[in-house]
Coordinates of C-alpha atoms and ligand atoms in Angstrom, one line a residue:
M1 CA 100.7 -165.5 -144.8
T2 CA 101.7 -162.9 -142.3
S3 CA 105.3 -161.9 -141.4
A4 CA 104.2 -160.3 -138.1
K5 CA 105.3 -161.7 -134.8
L6 CA 103.9 -162.5 -131.4
P7 CA 105.0 -160.1 -128.6
A8 CA 108.2 -160.8 -126.6
S9 CA 106.0 -161.5 -123.5
F10 CA 104.2 -164.4 -125.3
V11 CA 104.7 -167.7 -123.4
W12 CA 104.6 -171.1 -125.1
G13 CA 105.2 -174.6 -123.9
Y14 CA 103.5 -178.0 -123.3
A15 CA 100.8 -179.2 -121.0
T16 CA 100.3 -182.4 -119.0
A17 CA 98.2 -183.7 -116.1
A18 CA 99.1 -185.5 -113.0
Y19 CA 97.2 -188.7 -113.4
Q20 CA 98.1 -189.0 -117.1
I21 CA 101.9 -189.0 -116.5
E22 CA 102.9 -189.6 -112.9
G23 CA 102.4 -193.3 -112.1
A24 CA 103.6 -194.2 -108.6
P25 CA 100.1 -194.4 -107.2
D26 CA 101.2 -195.5 -103.7
K27 CA 104.5 -193.7 -103.4
D28 CA 105.3 -191.2 -100.6
G29 CA 101.9 -191.4 -99.0
R30 CA 99.6 -190.8 -102.0
E31 CA 96.2 -192.3 -101.7
P32 CA 93.7 -193.1 -104.5
S33 CA 91.8 -190.7 -106.5
I34 CA 88.5 -191.4 -108.3
W35 CA 90.5 -192.3 -111.4
D36 CA 92.4 -195.0 -109.6
A37 CA 89.1 -196.5 -108.5
F38 CA 87.5 -196.0 -111.9
C39 CA 90.3 -197.8 -113.8
K40 CA 89.7 -200.9 -111.7
L41 CA 86.0 -201.2 -112.9
P42 CA 85.5 -203.6 -115.8
D43 CA 85.1 -202.3 -119.3
K44 CA 85.7 -198.6 -118.5
I45 CA 89.3 -198.2 -120.0
A46 CA 90.6 -199.6 -123.3
D47 CA 92.8 -202.7 -122.7
A48 CA 91.9 -202.4 -118.9
A49 CA 94.8 -199.9 -118.7
S50 CA 95.3 -197.5 -115.8
G51 CA 97.7 -194.7 -114.7
D52 CA 99.6 -197.0 -112.4
R53 CA 102.8 -196.5 -114.5
A54 CA 101.8 -194.0 -117.2
T55 CA 105.1 -192.2 -118.2
E56 CA 106.5 -192.6 -114.6
S57 CA 107.0 -188.9 -114.4
Y58 CA 106.7 -188.9 -110.6
D59 CA 110.2 -190.5 -110.7
R60 CA 111.4 -189.2 -114.1
W61 CA 110.5 -185.6 -113.5
K62 CA 114.1 -184.4 -113.9
E63 CA 114.3 -186.0 -117.4
D64 CA 111.0 -184.4 -118.3
V65 CA 112.3 -181.0 -117.3
Q66 CA 115.5 -181.6 -119.4
L67 CA 113.2 -182.5 -122.3
L68 CA 111.3 -179.2 -121.9
K69 CA 114.5 -177.4 -121.8
S70 CA 115.8 -179.1 -125.0
Y71 CA 112.6 -177.9 -126.7
G72 CA 113.3 -174.3 -125.7
V73 CA 109.9 -173.7 -124.0
K74 CA 109.2 -170.7 -121.9
A75 CA 106.5 -172.3 -119.8
Y76 CA 105.2 -175.7 -118.6
R77 CA 101.6 -176.4 -117.6
F78 CA 101.1 -179.4 -115.3
S79 CA 98.6 -180.4 -112.6
L80 CA 98.9 -181.3 -108.9
S81 CA 97.5 -184.5 -107.5
W82 CA 95.2 -183.5 -104.6
S83 CA 95.6 -186.9 -103.0
R84 CA 99.3 -186.6 -103.0
I85 CA 99.1 -183.3 -101.1
I86 CA 96.1 -184.2 -98.8
P87 CA 95.7 -188.0 -99.2
K88 CA 92.2 -188.1 -97.8
G89 CA 91.4 -184.7 -99.3
G90 CA 89.4 -183.0 -96.6
R91 CA 90.0 -179.8 -94.6
A92 CA 90.3 -181.8 -91.4
D93 CA 92.7 -184.4 -92.9
P94 CA 96.5 -184.1 -92.7
V95 CA 98.7 -182.6 -95.3
N96 CA 101.3 -185.0 -96.7
E97 CA 104.7 -183.3 -96.5
Q98 CA 106.3 -185.8 -98.9
G99 CA 103.8 -184.9 -101.6
V100 CA 104.3 -181.2 -101.1
R101 CA 108.1 -181.7 -101.2
H102 CA 107.9 -183.5 -104.5
Y103 CA 106.0 -180.7 -106.3
R104 CA 108.2 -178.1 -104.5
T105 CA 111.3 -179.8 -106.0
L106 CA 109.8 -179.9 -109.4
I107 CA 108.8 -176.3 -109.4
E108 CA 112.2 -175.2 -108.1
E109 CA 113.9 -177.1 -110.9
L110 CA 111.6 -175.5 -113.5
V111 CA 112.3 -172.0 -112.2
R112 CA 116.0 -172.7 -112.1
E113 CA 115.9 -173.7 -115.8
G114 CA 114.0 -170.5 -116.6
I115 CA 110.7 -172.3 -117.3
T116 CA 107.6 -170.6 -116.0
P117 CA 105.2 -173.0 -114.2
F118 CA 101.5 -172.8 -115.0
V119 CA 99.8 -174.9 -112.3
T120 CA 96.4 -176.6 -112.5
L121 CA 94.9 -177.4 -109.1
Y122 CA 92.3 -179.9 -110.4
H123 CA 92.7 -182.0 -113.5
W124 CA 89.9 -184.6 -112.7
D125 CA 91.6 -186.6 -109.9
L126 CA 89.3 -186.1 -106.9
P127 CA 90.5 -187.9 -103.7
Q128 CA 88.5 -191.1 -103.6
A129 CA 88.0 -190.6 -99.9
L130 CA 85.9 -187.5 -100.6
D131 CA 83.7 -189.4 -103.1
E132 CA 83.1 -192.1 -100.5
R133 CA 82.7 -189.7 -97.6
Y134 CA 80.0 -187.4 -99.1
G135 CA 79.6 -187.9 -102.8
G136 CA 82.4 -185.5 -104.0
W137 CA 81.3 -182.8 -106.4
L138 CA 77.6 -183.5 -105.7
N139 CA 77.9 -182.1 -102.1
K140 CA 78.0 -178.4 -102.3
E141 CA 78.6 -177.6 -98.6
E142 CA 81.5 -180.0 -98.1
I143 CA 83.3 -179.9 -101.5
V144 CA 83.5 -176.1 -101.7
Q145 CA 85.2 -175.9 -98.4
D146 CA 87.5 -178.8 -99.0
F147 CA 88.6 -177.5 -102.4
V148 CA 89.3 -174.1 -100.9
N149 CA 91.3 -175.6 -98.2
Y150 CA 93.3 -177.7 -100.7
A151 CA 93.9 -174.5 -102.8
K152 CA 95.1 -172.7 -99.7
V153 CA 97.7 -175.4 -99.0
C154 CA 98.9 -175.1 -102.6
F155 CA 99.1 -171.3 -102.5
E156 CA 101.0 -171.4 -99.2
S157 CA 103.3 -174.2 -100.3
F158 CA 104.2 -173.1 -103.8
G159 CA 102.8 -169.5 -104.3
D160 CA 106.2 -167.9 -103.8
L161 CA 107.4 -169.6 -107.0
V162 CA 104.1 -169.9 -109.0
Q163 CA 102.5 -166.8 -110.5
N164 CA 100.0 -168.6 -112.8
W165 CA 97.2 -170.7 -111.3
I166 CA 94.4 -172.5 -113.0
T167 CA 91.7 -173.7 -110.6
F168 CA 89.9 -176.3 -112.8
N169 CA 90.6 -178.1 -116.0
E170 CA 87.5 -178.4 -118.2
P171 CA 84.4 -178.4 -115.9
W172 CA 82.4 -179.4 -119.0
V173 CA 84.3 -182.7 -119.2
I174 CA 84.1 -183.2 -115.4
S175 CA 80.4 -182.7 -115.3
I176 CA 79.2 -184.3 -118.6
M177 CA 81.7 -187.2 -119.0
G178 CA 81.9 -187.9 -115.2
Y179 CA 78.3 -187.5 -114.2
G180 CA 76.3 -187.4 -117.4
N181 CA 77.3 -190.1 -119.8
G182 CA 79.6 -192.0 -117.4
I183 CA 82.5 -192.4 -119.7
F184 CA 85.0 -190.8 -117.2
A185 CA 85.3 -191.1 -113.4
P186 CA 83.3 -191.5 -111.3
G187 CA 81.1 -193.0 -114.0
H188 CA 77.7 -191.7 -113.1
V189 CA 74.9 -191.7 -115.7
S190 CA 72.4 -188.9 -115.0
N191 CA 70.5 -186.0 -116.4
T192 CA 70.4 -184.1 -113.2
E193 CA 73.8 -184.5 -111.6
P194 CA 75.9 -182.8 -114.3
W195 CA 74.1 -179.4 -113.6
I196 CA 74.6 -179.8 -109.8
V197 CA 78.3 -180.8 -110.2
S198 CA 79.1 -177.8 -112.6
H199 CA 77.3 -175.4 -110.3
N200 CA 79.4 -176.6 -107.3
I201 CA 82.6 -176.5 -109.4
I202 CA 81.9 -172.9 -110.3
L203 CA 81.4 -172.0 -106.6
A204 CA 84.5 -173.9 -105.6
H205 CA 86.5 -172.0 -108.3
A206 CA 85.1 -168.6 -107.2
N207 CA 85.8 -169.2 -103.5
A208 CA 89.3 -170.3 -104.2
V209 CA 89.9 -167.3 -106.3
K210 CA 88.5 -165.0 -103.6
L211 CA 90.9 -166.6 -101.1
Y212 CA 93.8 -166.1 -103.5
R213 CA 92.9 -162.5 -104.2
D214 CA 92.3 -161.6 -100.5
D215 CA 95.3 -163.4 -99.0
F216 CA 98.0 -164.2 -101.6
K217 CA 97.7 -162.2 -104.9
E218 CA 99.4 -159.1 -103.7
K219 CA 102.4 -160.6 -102.0
Q220 CA 102.8 -163.3 -104.6
S221 CA 102.0 -161.1 -107.5
G222 CA 100.3 -163.8 -109.5
Q223 CA 97.2 -164.4 -111.6
I224 CA 94.5 -167.0 -111.3
G225 CA 91.8 -168.3 -113.6
I226 CA 90.0 -171.3 -115.0
T227 CA 90.4 -173.4 -118.1
L228 CA 87.3 -174.1 -120.2
D229 CA 87.1 -176.4 -123.2
C230 CA 85.4 -175.4 -126.4
H231 CA 85.3 -176.4 -130.1
W232 CA 84.5 -173.7 -132.6
L233 CA 81.0 -174.4 -133.8
I234 CA 79.6 -173.7 -137.3
P235 CA 76.0 -174.1 -138.4
Y236 CA 75.7 -177.2 -140.6
D237 CA 73.7 -175.3 -143.2
D238 CA 72.1 -171.9 -143.8
T239 CA 68.8 -172.7 -142.0
D240 CA 67.5 -170.9 -139.0
A241 CA 67.3 -174.2 -137.1
S242 CA 71.0 -174.9 -137.6
K243 CA 71.9 -171.4 -136.6
E244 CA 69.8 -171.5 -133.5
A245 CA 71.1 -175.0 -132.6
T246 CA 74.7 -173.7 -132.9
L247 CA 74.0 -170.9 -130.5
R248 CA 72.4 -173.4 -128.1
A249 CA 75.3 -175.8 -128.4
M250 CA 77.7 -173.0 -127.7
E251 CA 75.8 -172.1 -124.5
F252 CA 75.7 -175.8 -123.3
K253 CA 79.5 -176.3 -124.0
L254 CA 80.9 -172.9 -123.0
G255 CA 78.3 -170.4 -121.9
R256 CA 77.3 -172.7 -119.0
F257 CA 80.6 -171.8 -117.4
A258 CA 81.9 -168.7 -119.1
D259 CA 78.7 -166.7 -118.7
P260 CA 78.5 -167.0 -114.9
I261 CA 82.2 -166.5 -114.5
Y262 CA 82.6 -163.6 -116.8
K263 CA 79.1 -162.1 -116.8
G264 CA 77.4 -163.3 -113.6
H265 CA 74.5 -165.4 -114.9
Y266 CA 73.6 -168.7 -116.7
P267 CA 72.8 -168.4 -120.4
A268 CA 69.1 -168.2 -121.4
R269 CA 69.0 -171.2 -123.7
V270 CA 70.5 -173.5 -121.1
K271 CA 67.8 -172.3 -118.6
A272 CA 65.1 -172.9 -121.2
V273 CA 66.1 -176.5 -121.8
L274 CA 66.9 -177.5 -118.2
G275 CA 64.3 -175.6 -116.3
D276 CA 64.4 -176.5 -112.6
R277 CA 67.3 -178.9 -113.0
L278 CA 69.6 -175.9 -113.3
P279 CA 70.5 -174.7 -109.8
E280 CA 70.4 -171.0 -109.2
F281 CA 73.1 -168.7 -107.7
T282 CA 72.0 -166.5 -104.8
P283 CA 72.7 -162.8 -105.4
E284 CA 75.8 -163.1 -103.2
E285 CA 77.1 -166.1 -105.0
A286 CA 76.5 -164.5 -108.4
A287 CA 78.5 -161.5 -107.3
L288 CA 81.3 -163.7 -106.1
V289 CA 81.3 -165.8 -109.3
Q290 CA 81.2 -162.8 -111.7
G291 CA 84.7 -161.6 -112.6
S292 CA 86.3 -164.6 -110.8
S293 CA 88.9 -165.3 -113.5
D294 CA 91.9 -163.1 -114.4
F295 CA 92.2 -164.7 -117.9
F296 CA 90.4 -167.0 -120.2
G297 CA 92.1 -170.5 -120.2
L298 CA 91.1 -172.3 -123.4
N299 CA 91.5 -175.9 -124.3
T300 CA 90.5 -176.4 -127.9
Y301 CA 91.2 -179.1 -130.5
T302 CA 88.7 -178.9 -133.4
T303 CA 85.6 -177.4 -135.0
H304 CA 82.2 -179.0 -135.3
L305 CA 79.3 -178.5 -137.7
V306 CA 76.0 -178.3 -135.8
Q307 CA 72.4 -179.3 -136.6
D308 CA 69.3 -179.1 -134.6
G309 CA 67.8 -182.3 -133.2
G310 CA 68.7 -185.5 -131.5
E311 CA 67.9 -186.8 -128.0
D312 CA 71.1 -185.6 -126.3
E313 CA 70.0 -183.1 -123.7
L314 CA 73.4 -183.1 -122.2
G315 CA 74.7 -181.4 -125.3
G316 CA 71.7 -179.1 -125.8
L317 CA 69.7 -181.3 -128.2
V318 CA 72.0 -180.9 -131.2
K319 CA 73.8 -183.2 -133.6
T320 CA 77.5 -182.5 -134.3
G321 CA 79.9 -183.7 -137.0
H322 CA 82.7 -182.9 -139.4
T323 CA 80.9 -183.7 -142.7
R324 CA 79.7 -180.7 -144.7
V325 CA 76.4 -180.6 -146.6
D326 CA 78.2 -181.5 -149.8
G327 CA 79.7 -184.6 -148.2
S328 CA 83.3 -183.2 -147.8
Q329 CA 85.2 -183.3 -144.6
L330 CA 86.2 -180.3 -142.6
G331 CA 89.8 -181.4 -142.2
T332 CA 92.2 -184.3 -141.5
Q333 CA 90.7 -187.1 -139.4
S334 CA 92.6 -187.8 -136.2
D335 CA 92.6 -191.0 -134.1
L336 CA 89.6 -189.8 -132.2
G337 CA 86.1 -189.4 -133.7
W338 CA 85.5 -185.9 -132.4
L339 CA 88.7 -184.4 -133.6
Q340 CA 89.6 -183.2 -137.1
T341 CA 92.1 -180.5 -138.1
Y342 CA 90.5 -177.1 -138.9
G343 CA 92.8 -174.1 -138.3
P344 CA 90.3 -171.4 -139.4
G345 CA 88.0 -172.4 -136.6
F346 CA 90.7 -171.8 -134.1
R347 CA 91.2 -168.2 -135.4
W348 CA 87.4 -167.6 -135.2
L349 CA 87.2 -169.0 -131.7
L350 CA 90.1 -166.8 -130.4
N351 CA 88.4 -163.8 -131.8
Y352 CA 85.0 -164.8 -130.5
L353 CA 86.3 -165.3 -126.9
W354 CA 88.3 -162.1 -126.8
K355 CA 85.2 -160.1 -128.0
A356 CA 82.6 -162.0 -126.0
Y357 CA 84.4 -162.1 -122.6
G358 CA 87.1 -159.4 -122.9
K359 CA 89.8 -161.2 -120.9
P360 CA 93.3 -162.1 -122.2
V361 CA 93.3 -165.7 -123.5
Y362 CA 95.8 -168.4 -122.7
V363 CA 95.5 -171.5 -124.9
T364 CA 96.2 -174.1 -122.3
E365 CA 95.8 -177.1 -124.5
N366 CA 95.8 -177.8 -128.3
G367 CA 97.0 -180.9 -130.1
F368 CA 96.4 -183.8 -132.4
P369 CA 96.5 -187.7 -132.1
V370 CA 97.7 -189.1 -135.4
K371 CA 95.4 -191.8 -136.8
G372 CA 96.9 -195.2 -136.3
E373 CA 100.1 -193.9 -134.6
N374 CA 99.9 -196.5 -131.8
A375 CA 100.6 -199.3 -134.3
L376 CA 103.9 -197.7 -135.3
S377 CA 107.4 -198.2 -134.0
A378 CA 109.1 -195.3 -132.4
E379 CA 111.2 -194.8 -135.5
Q380 CA 108.0 -194.5 -137.6
A381 CA 106.0 -192.5 -135.1
V382 CA 108.5 -189.6 -135.1
D383 CA 107.5 -188.8 -138.7
D384 CA 104.2 -187.4 -137.5
T385 CA 103.2 -185.6 -140.6
D386 CA 99.5 -185.0 -139.7
R387 CA 100.5 -183.6 -136.3
Q388 CA 103.0 -181.3 -137.9
E389 CA 100.4 -180.2 -140.4
Y390 CA 97.9 -179.6 -137.6
F391 CA 100.4 -177.4 -135.6
R392 CA 101.4 -175.5 -138.8
E393 CA 97.7 -174.6 -139.4
Y394 CA 97.0 -173.8 -135.7
T395 CA 100.0 -171.7 -135.1
Q396 CA 99.3 -169.7 -138.3
A397 CA 95.7 -169.2 -137.1
L398 CA 97.0 -168.1 -133.7
L399 CA 99.4 -165.6 -135.3
Q400 CA 96.6 -164.2 -137.5
A401 CA 94.2 -163.9 -134.5
V402 CA 96.9 -161.9 -132.6
A403 CA 98.7 -159.9 -135.3
E404 CA 95.9 -159.3 -137.8
D405 CA 92.7 -159.4 -135.7
G406 CA 94.0 -157.9 -132.5
A407 CA 92.8 -160.7 -130.2
D408 CA 94.7 -160.6 -126.8
V409 CA 96.2 -164.1 -126.7
R410 CA 99.1 -164.3 -124.3
G411 CA 100.2 -167.9 -124.3
Y412 CA 100.0 -171.3 -126.0
F413 CA 100.5 -174.8 -124.6
A414 CA 100.4 -177.8 -126.9
W415 CA 99.0 -181.0 -125.7
S416 CA 101.1 -182.9 -124.8
L417 CA 104.7 -183.0 -123.9
L418 CA 104.6 -186.8 -123.9
D419 CA 102.4 -189.6 -125.1
N420 CA 100.5 -190.5 -122.0
F421 CA 97.4 -192.1 -120.4
E422 CA 94.5 -190.8 -122.5
W423 CA 91.8 -191.5 -120.0
A424 CA 89.1 -194.0 -121.3
E425 CA 91.3 -194.6 -124.4
G426 CA 94.1 -195.9 -122.2
Y427 CA 97.4 -195.9 -124.1
R428 CA 95.9 -196.5 -127.5
V429 CA 95.7 -192.8 -128.5
R430 CA 98.9 -190.7 -128.6
F431 CA 98.9 -186.9 -128.3
G432 CA 102.6 -186.4 -127.5
V433 CA 105.2 -184.5 -129.4
T434 CA 107.5 -187.0 -127.7
H435 CA 107.1 -190.7 -128.3
V436 CA 107.0 -192.9 -125.2
D437 CA 107.9 -196.6 -125.3
Y438 CA 105.8 -197.8 -122.5
E439 CA 108.0 -200.9 -121.9
T440 CA 111.3 -199.1 -121.5
Q441 CA 109.9 -195.5 -120.9
A442 CA 112.3 -194.3 -123.5
R443 CA 111.4 -190.8 -124.8
T444 CA 111.9 -189.9 -128.4
P445 CA 111.2 -186.5 -129.8
K446 CA 108.8 -186.5 -132.8
K447 CA 109.2 -184.0 -135.7
S448 CA 106.3 -182.0 -134.4
A449 CA 108.4 -181.0 -131.4
E450 CA 111.0 -179.7 -133.7
F451 CA 108.4 -177.8 -135.7
L452 CA 107.0 -176.1 -132.6
S453 CA 110.4 -175.2 -131.2
Q454 CA 111.4 -173.7 -134.5
W455 CA 108.1 -171.9 -135.2
F456 CA 108.0 -170.2 -131.8
G457 CA 111.7 -169.4 -132.0
E458 CA 111.0 -167.5 -135.2
H459 CA 107.6 -165.9 -134.4
I460 CA 108.1 -164.4 -131.0
D461 CA 109.7 -161.0 -130.8
A462 CA 113.2 -161.0 -129.3
Ligands
PNW1 C1 91.3 -182.8 -122.7 N1 85.7 -183.8 -125.9 O1 90.2 -183.6 -122.6 C2 92.0 -183.0 -121.4 O2 92.2 -181.8 -120.7 C3 93.3 -183.8 -121.5 O3 93.5 -184.3 -120.2 C4 93.1 -184.8 -122.6 O4 94.2 -185.7 -122.6 C5 93.0 -184.1 -123.9 O5 92.0 -183.1 -123.9 C6 92.9 -184.9 -125.1 O6 91.7 -185.6 -125.1 C7 89.1 -183.6 -123.5 O7 85.1 -184.9 -126.0 C8 88.4 -184.8 -123.6 O8 85.3 -182.7 -126.4 C9 87.2 -184.8 -124.4 C10 86.8 -183.7 -125.1 C11 87.5 -182.5 -124.9 C12 88.7 -182.5 -124.2

């Protein structure tokens, strides 16, 4: 136990994403994204759910801001829906002033309440029109220009009030789940598309950052970066095969994005496995990409044990799990197969990122879905013991990484403010520190919300 504190400048709060909370798919001129279209396909989403209502936050945004305020947060991370701002998405398509006004109003309210906005430009909801027009993320020439144009509209519309920009949320998930195994929108199954899509996302990110730095950064005095997702990975056993597999898995999950962005090139093990399927950056592109993030945005939930083998090229030909050699479990099982509690892994990961990439880290998501919580009443769900235990371990690990190990971590956002639309899992899996009754839309704080308010209240220097 450490009695040290986080610095006074440390920001904490909650994260959400547009499609997971907004609802109101047709309101004020919004047009569909690939997630609206994907949810209409048979057998893609649990219980055939969709984000049509979600937590109705497009209309209940004021209530959400009051909730944030009641939790005493310093910051709020949310995403903008591209197809609200430019309904058809493209650089020659009209901007929708009503969509812009909505976000402007929300941001003004946050600022008025003393809550710092952290704004994600892209949390997976590509305008459907761009997917239909030219294949979305597969089309380098078109998508890079259209994304940069969208980013420009956002910097112009909100940049006087927003000093913290995140270009993309989790390009690993976008490329692998969207274009590799087809579990997420747009549902493609391929062993070539994910590498093209990630390449194009990295270029779109780098070009948007260049625009921000050239034309906005100075007068708006903000920072801009990307959020990558990564588990901490540990070799399953002491064999060289497991150790090598762990390094390879790390490069497939993280290095595939972090190495170009922070070091200027793709990692060697990824090149070795993918060969020609991995696109190359021209020297000009590599120079543009290298150094294109002011910070390291990290979404992390768990730790995996890694073994060599298996058929899954998308993951780097490894097998992952939570069961140790002796049969014991790494931590407490959540409602999702891939997620168990393991605080020490979080501490290791923060140290690793700070040492490997040398940029200040913002933890932009971290959270836990309690097993079986969806079957409980609101009164029962507020007693979220496993989630409180998770946050107790992870905040302790965070404090140790900062105060004892010297990792430069500047912020922490728990996932999520509210129970919400959990993608292919629909509404069955709940990550919120606030229970949502999806019939009445009543919001009820869970005990984990109280835990985090108290913990950060006590552990940030005054
Ligand atoms: C993140 N994985 O997604 C997203 O940013 C959120 O929108 C989402 O609700 C949250 O985590 C909880 O799932 C992930 O399989 C989805 O490793 C899958 C993985 C990681 C992150």
